[in-house]
Coordinates of N, CA and C in Angstrom, one line a residue:
X1 N 130.3 -54.0 50.4 CA 128.9 -54.4 50.5 C 128.3 -54.0 51.8
X2 N 127.1 -53.4 51.8 CA 126.5 -53.0 53.1 C 125.4 -54.0 53.4
X3 N 125.3 -54.3 54.7 CA 124.3 -55.3 55.1 C 123.4 -54.6 56.1
X4 N 122.1 -54.6 55.8 CA 121.1 -54.1 56.7 C 120.8 -55.1 57.8
X5 N 121.0 -54.9 59.0 CA 120.8 -55.8 60.1 C 119.6 -55.4 60.9
X6 N 118.5 -56.1 60.7 CA 117.3 -55.9 61.5 C 117.5 -56.3 62.9
X7 N 117.4 -55.4 63.8 CA 117.7 -55.7 65.2 C 116.4 -55.9 66.0
X8 N 116.1 -57.2 66.3 CA 115.0 -57.6 67.0 C 115.2 -57.5 68.5
X9 N 114.6 -56.5 69.1 CA 114.8 -56.4 70.6 C 114.3 -57.5 71.4
X10 N 113.3 -58.3 70.9 CA 112.8 -59.4 71.6 C 113.9 -60.5 71.7
X11 N 114.8 -60.6 70.7 CA 115.8 -61.6 70.6 C 116.9 -61.3 71.6
X12 N 117.2 -60.0 71.9 CA 118.2 -59.6 72.8 C 117.5 -59.1 74.1
X13 N 117.4 -60.0 75.1 CA 116.7 -59.6 76.4 C 117.5 -58.6 77.2
X14 N 116.8 -57.9 78.1 CA 117.5 -57.0 79.1 C 118.5 -57.6 79.9
X15 N 118.5 -59.0 80.1 CA 119.5 -59.6 80.9 C 120.9 -59.7 80.2
X16 N 120.9 -59.4 78.9 CA 122.1 -59.5 78.1 C 123.1 -58.5 78.6
X17 N 124.3 -58.9 78.9 CA 125.4 -58.0 79.3 C 126.4 -57.6 78.2
X18 N 126.1 -58.0 77.0 CA 126.9 -57.5 75.8 C 126.7 -56.1 75.6
X19 N 127.8 -55.3 75.4 CA 127.6 -53.9 75.2 C 126.7 -53.6 74.0
X20 N 125.8 -52.7 74.1 CA 124.8 -52.4 73.2 C 125.4 -52.2 71.7
X21 N 126.5 -51.6 71.6 CA 127.1 -51.4 70.3 C 127.5 -52.7 69.6
X22 N 127.8 -53.7 70.4 CA 128.2 -55.0 69.9 C 127.1 -55.9 69.5
X23 N 125.9 -55.6 70.0 CA 124.7 -56.5 69.8 C 124.3 -56.7 68.3
X24 N 124.3 -55.7 67.5 CA 124.0 -55.9 66.1 C 125.0 -56.8 65.4
X25 N 126.3 -56.8 65.8 CA 127.3 -57.6 65.2 C 127.1 -59.0 65.6
X26 N 126.7 -59.3 66.8 CA 126.4 -60.7 67.3 C 125.3 -61.2 66.6
X27 N 124.2 -60.4 66.4 CA 123.0 -60.9 65.7 C 123.4 -61.3 64.3
X28 N 124.2 -60.5 63.7 CA 124.7 -60.7 62.3 C 125.5 -62.0 62.2
X29 N 126.3 -62.3 63.3 CA 127.0 -63.6 63.3 C 126.1 -64.8 63.4
X30 N 125.0 -64.7 64.2 CA 124.1 -65.7 64.3 C 123.3 -65.9 63.0
X31 N 122.9 -64.7 62.4 CA 122.2 -64.8 61.1 C 123.0 -65.5 60.0
X32 N 124.3 -65.2 60.0 CA 125.2 -65.8 59.0 C 125.3 -67.3 59.2
X33 N 125.4 -67.8 60.5 CA 125.5 -69.2 60.8 C 124.2 -69.8 60.4
X34 N 123.0 -69.2 60.7 CA 121.7 -69.7 60.4 C 121.6 -69.9 58.9
X35 N 122.0 -68.8 58.2 CA 121.8 -68.8 56.7 C 122.7 -69.9 56.1
X36 N 123.8 -70.1 56.6 CA 124.8 -71.0 55.9 C 124.7 -72.5 56.4
X37 N 124.1 -72.7 57.6 CA 124.3 -74.1 58.2 C 123.0 -74.7 58.6
X38 N 121.9 -73.9 58.9 CA 120.7 -74.6 59.5 C 120.0 -75.3 58.4
X39 N 119.7 -76.6 58.7 CA 119.0 -77.4 57.7 C 117.5 -77.8 58.2
X40 N 117.3 -77.8 59.5 CA 116.0 -78.0 60.1 C 115.9 -77.4 61.5
X41 N 114.8 -77.0 61.9 CA 114.5 -76.4 63.1 C 113.4 -77.3 63.8
X42 N 113.6 -77.6 65.1 CA 112.7 -78.4 65.8 C 112.4 -77.7 67.1
X43 N 111.2 -77.8 67.7 CA 110.9 -77.2 69.0 C 110.3 -78.3 69.8
X44 N 111.0 -79.2 70.4 CA 110.5 -80.4 71.1 C 109.7 -80.0 72.4
X45 N 110.0 -78.8 72.9 CA 109.3 -78.3 74.1 C 109.4 -76.8 74.1
X46 N 108.6 -76.2 74.9 CA 108.6 -74.7 74.9 C 109.9 -74.0 75.2
X47 N 110.7 -74.6 76.0 CA 111.9 -73.9 76.4 C 113.2 -74.6 75.8
X48 N 113.0 -75.3 74.7 CA 114.1 -76.0 74.0 C 113.9 -75.9 72.5
X49 N 115.0 -75.6 71.9 CA 115.0 -75.5 70.4 C 116.2 -76.3 69.9
X50 N 116.0 -77.1 68.8 CA 117.0 -77.9 68.2 C 117.2 -77.4 66.8
X51 N 118.5 -77.1 66.5 CA 118.9 -76.7 65.1 C 119.7 -77.7 64.5
X52 N 119.3 -78.4 63.5 CA 120.0 -79.3 62.7 C 120.9 -78.6 61.8
X53 N 122.3 -78.7 61.9 CA 123.2 -77.9 61.2 C 123.9 -78.8 60.1
X54 N 124.4 -78.2 59.0 CA 125.2 -78.9 58.1 C 126.4 -79.5 58.8
X55 N 126.7 -80.7 58.6 CA 127.7 -81.4 59.4 C 129.1 -81.2 58.8
X56 N 129.9 -80.5 59.5 CA 131.3 -80.3 59.1 C 132.1 -79.9 60.3
X57 N 133.4 -80.1 60.3 CA 134.2 -79.7 61.4 C 134.2 -78.2 61.6
X58 N 134.2 -77.5 60.4 CA 134.2 -76.0 60.5 C 132.9 -75.5 61.1
X59 N 131.8 -76.1 60.7 CA 130.5 -75.6 61.2 C 130.4 -75.9 62.7
X60 N 130.9 -77.1 63.2 CA 130.9 -77.5 64.6 C 131.7 -76.4 65.4
X61 N 132.9 -76.1 64.9 CA 133.8 -75.2 65.6 C 133.2 -73.8 65.7
X62 N 132.5 -73.4 64.5 CA 131.9 -72.1 64.5 C 130.7 -72.0 65.5
X63 N 129.9 -73.0 65.5 CA 128.7 -73.0 66.3 C 129.2 -73.0 67.8
X64 N 130.2 -73.8 68.1 CA 130.7 -73.9 69.5 C 131.2 -72.6 70.0
X65 N 132.0 -72.0 69.1 CA 132.6 -70.7 69.5 C 131.6 -69.6 69.7
X66 N 130.6 -69.6 68.8 CA 129.6 -68.5 68.9 C 128.7 -68.8 70.2
X67 N 128.4 -70.0 70.4 CA 127.6 -70.4 71.6 C 128.3 -70.0 72.9
X68 N 129.6 -70.3 72.9 CA 130.4 -70.0 74.1 C 130.4 -68.5 74.4
X69 N 130.6 -67.7 73.3 CA 130.6 -66.2 73.5 C 129.2 -65.7 73.9
X70 N 128.2 -66.3 73.3 CA 126.8 -65.9 73.7 C 126.5 -66.2 75.1
X71 N 126.9 -67.4 75.6 CA 126.7 -67.8 77.0 C 127.4 -66.8 77.9
X72 N 128.5 -66.2 77.5 CA 129.3 -65.2 78.3 C 128.5 -64.0 78.6
X73 N 127.5 -63.6 77.7 CA 126.8 -62.3 78.0 C 125.3 -62.7 78.3
X74 N 124.8 -63.7 77.9 CA 123.4 -64.2 78.2 C 123.5 -65.5 78.9
X75 N 123.9 -65.5 80.1 CA 124.2 -66.8 80.8 C 123.0 -67.7 81.0
X76 N 121.7 -67.2 80.7 CA 120.5 -68.0 80.9 C 120.4 -69.1 79.8
X77 N 121.2 -68.8 78.7 CA 121.1 -69.8 77.6 C 121.9 -71.1 78.0
X78 N 121.4 -72.3 77.6 CA 122.2 -73.5 77.8 C 122.3 -74.1 76.4
X79 N 123.6 -74.1 75.9 CA 123.8 -74.7 74.5 C 124.4 -76.0 74.6
X80 N 124.0 -77.0 73.7 CA 124.5 -78.3 73.7 C 124.8 -78.6 72.2
X81 N 126.0 -78.9 71.9 CA 126.3 -79.2 70.5 C 126.6 -80.7 70.5
X82 N 125.8 -81.4 69.6 CA 125.9 -82.9 69.6 C 126.3 -83.3 68.1
X83 N 127.3 -84.1 68.1 CA 127.8 -84.7 66.9 C 127.6 -86.2 67.0
X84 N 126.7 -86.7 66.2 CA 126.3 -88.1 66.3 C 125.7 -88.6 64.9
X85 N 126.0 -89.8 64.5 CA 125.4 -90.5 63.4 C 125.5 -89.6 62.1
X86 N 126.7 -88.9 62.0 CA 126.9 -88.1 60.8 C 126.2 -86.8 60.8
X87 N 125.5 -86.4 61.9 CA 124.7 -85.2 62.0 C 125.3 -84.3 63.0
X88 N 124.9 -83.0 63.0 CA 125.3 -82.0 63.9 C 124.1 -81.2 64.4
X89 N 123.9 -81.2 65.7 CA 122.7 -80.5 66.2 C 123.2 -79.6 67.3
X90 N 122.6 -78.3 67.2 CA 122.8 -77.3 68.3 C 121.5 -77.2 69.0
X91 N 121.5 -77.6 70.3 CA 120.3 -77.5 71.1 C 120.4 -76.3 72.0
X92 N 119.3 -75.5 72.1 CA 119.4 -74.3 72.9 C 118.2 -74.4 73.9
X93 N 118.6 -74.2 75.1 CA 117.5 -74.3 76.2 C 117.6 -73.0 77.0
X94 N 116.4 -72.6 77.4 CA 116.3 -71.3 78.3 C 115.3 -71.6 79.4
X95 N 115.4 -70.8 80.5 CA 114.4 -70.9 81.5 C 113.0 -70.6 81.0
X96 N 112.0 -71.0 81.6 CA 110.6 -70.7 81.2 C 110.3 -69.2 81.0
X97 N 110.9 -68.4 81.7 CA 110.6 -66.9 81.6 C 111.3 -66.3 80.4
X98 N 112.2 -67.1 79.7 CA 112.9 -66.6 78.5 C 112.4 -67.2 77.2
X99 N 111.2 -67.8 77.2 CA 110.8 -68.5 76.0 C 110.5 -67.5 74.9
X100 N 110.2 -66.3 75.2 CA 110.0 -65.2 74.2 C 111.3 -65.0 73.4
X101 N 112.4 -65.1 74.1 CA 113.7 -65.0 73.4 C 114.0 -66.2 72.5
X102 N 113.6 -67.4 73.0 CA 113.7 -68.6 72.2 C 112.7 -68.5 70.9
X103 N 111.6 -68.0 71.1 CA 110.6 -67.8 69.9 C 111.3 -66.9 68.9
X104 N 111.9 -65.8 69.3 CA 112.6 -65.0 68.3 C 113.8 -65.6 67.7
X105 N 114.5 -66.4 68.5 CA 115.7 -67.1 67.9 C 115.2 -68.1 66.9
X106 N 114.1 -68.8 67.2 CA 113.6 -69.8 66.3 C 113.2 -69.1 64.9
X107 N 112.5 -68.0 65.0 CA 112.1 -67.2 63.8 C 113.3 -66.8 63.0
X108 N 114.4 -66.4 63.7 CA 115.6 -65.9 63.0 C 116.3 -67.1 62.3
X109 N 116.3 -68.3 63.0 CA 117.0 -69.5 62.6 C 116.3 -70.0 61.3
X110 N 115.1 -70.0 61.2 CA 114.4 -70.5 60.0 C 114.1 -69.5 59.0
X111 N 114.1 -68.2 59.4 CA 113.7 -67.2 58.4 C 114.6 -67.0 57.2
X112 N 115.9 -66.8 57.4 CA 116.8 -66.4 56.3 C 117.2 -67.6 55.4
X113 N 116.8 -68.8 55.8 CA 117.4 -70.0 55.2 C 116.3 -70.7 54.3
X114 N 116.5 -70.7 53.0 CA 115.5 -71.3 52.1 C 115.4 -72.8 52.3
X115 N 116.4 -73.4 52.8 CA 116.3 -74.9 53.0 C 115.9 -75.3 54.4
X116 N 115.9 -74.4 55.4 CA 115.5 -74.7 56.7 C 114.0 -75.0 56.8
X117 N 113.7 -75.9 57.7 CA 112.2 -76.1 57.8 C 112.0 -76.5 59.3
X118 N 110.7 -76.2 59.7 CA 110.3 -76.6 61.0 C 109.9 -78.0 60.8
X119 N 110.2 -79.0 61.7 CA 109.8 -80.3 61.6 C 108.4 -80.4 62.2
X120 N 107.4 -80.8 61.3 CA 106.0 -80.6 61.7 C 105.5 -81.5 62.8
X121 N 106.1 -82.7 63.1 CA 105.6 -83.5 64.1 C 106.1 -83.1 65.5
X122 N 106.8 -82.0 65.6 CA 107.3 -81.6 66.9 C 106.4 -80.4 67.5
X123 N 106.0 -80.5 68.7 CA 105.2 -79.4 69.3 C 106.0 -78.1 69.3
X124 N 105.3 -77.0 69.0 CA 106.0 -75.7 68.9 C 105.3 -74.8 69.9
X125 N 106.1 -74.2 70.8 CA 105.6 -73.3 71.8 C 105.4 -71.9 71.3
X126 N 106.3 -71.5 70.3 CA 106.2 -70.2 69.8 C 105.5 -70.1 68.4
X127 N 105.6 -68.9 67.8 CA 105.0 -68.8 66.5 C 105.7 -69.6 65.5
X128 N 105.0 -70.1 64.5 CA 105.7 -70.9 63.5 C 106.8 -70.1 62.8
X129 N 107.9 -70.7 62.6 CA 109.0 -70.0 62.0 C 108.7 -69.8 60.5
X130 N 109.0 -68.6 59.9 CA 108.6 -68.4 58.6 C 109.5 -69.3 57.7
X131 N 108.9 -69.8 56.6 CA 109.6 -70.6 55.7 C 109.6 -69.9 54.4
X132 N 110.1 -70.7 53.4 CA 110.1 -70.0 52.0 C 108.8 -69.4 51.6
X133 N 108.8 -68.2 51.1 CA 107.6 -67.6 50.5 C 106.7 -67.0 51.5
X134 N 107.1 -67.0 52.8 CA 106.2 -66.5 53.8 C 106.6 -65.0 54.1

């Protein structure tokens, strides 16, 4: 099976030190995590994004491993994985000058997932994430 990976240059900033040939593969890994695990997307502030994930030990391990590898090449990301009250949340924070990257990440996180939704009562700094039928 062949997969067409749309490579969004906004999502991968110039500060990224991951070799160019590996970037589409990393994007595909994030897309797969988003498609399989993201249940809700919140943007509580312009430089912070919260992804509510399906709660399982496998998803927690996968999100932690991917976040650790991403932080190795894009050190401006701050990832926090929280397991509490039966839920699993991946928080992503960036410096103010990298909010464009967070906007693109938010769009990717909500885009491929039919069940993911932006939580409406949270302020959003970036463009609304596409939902079903958009």
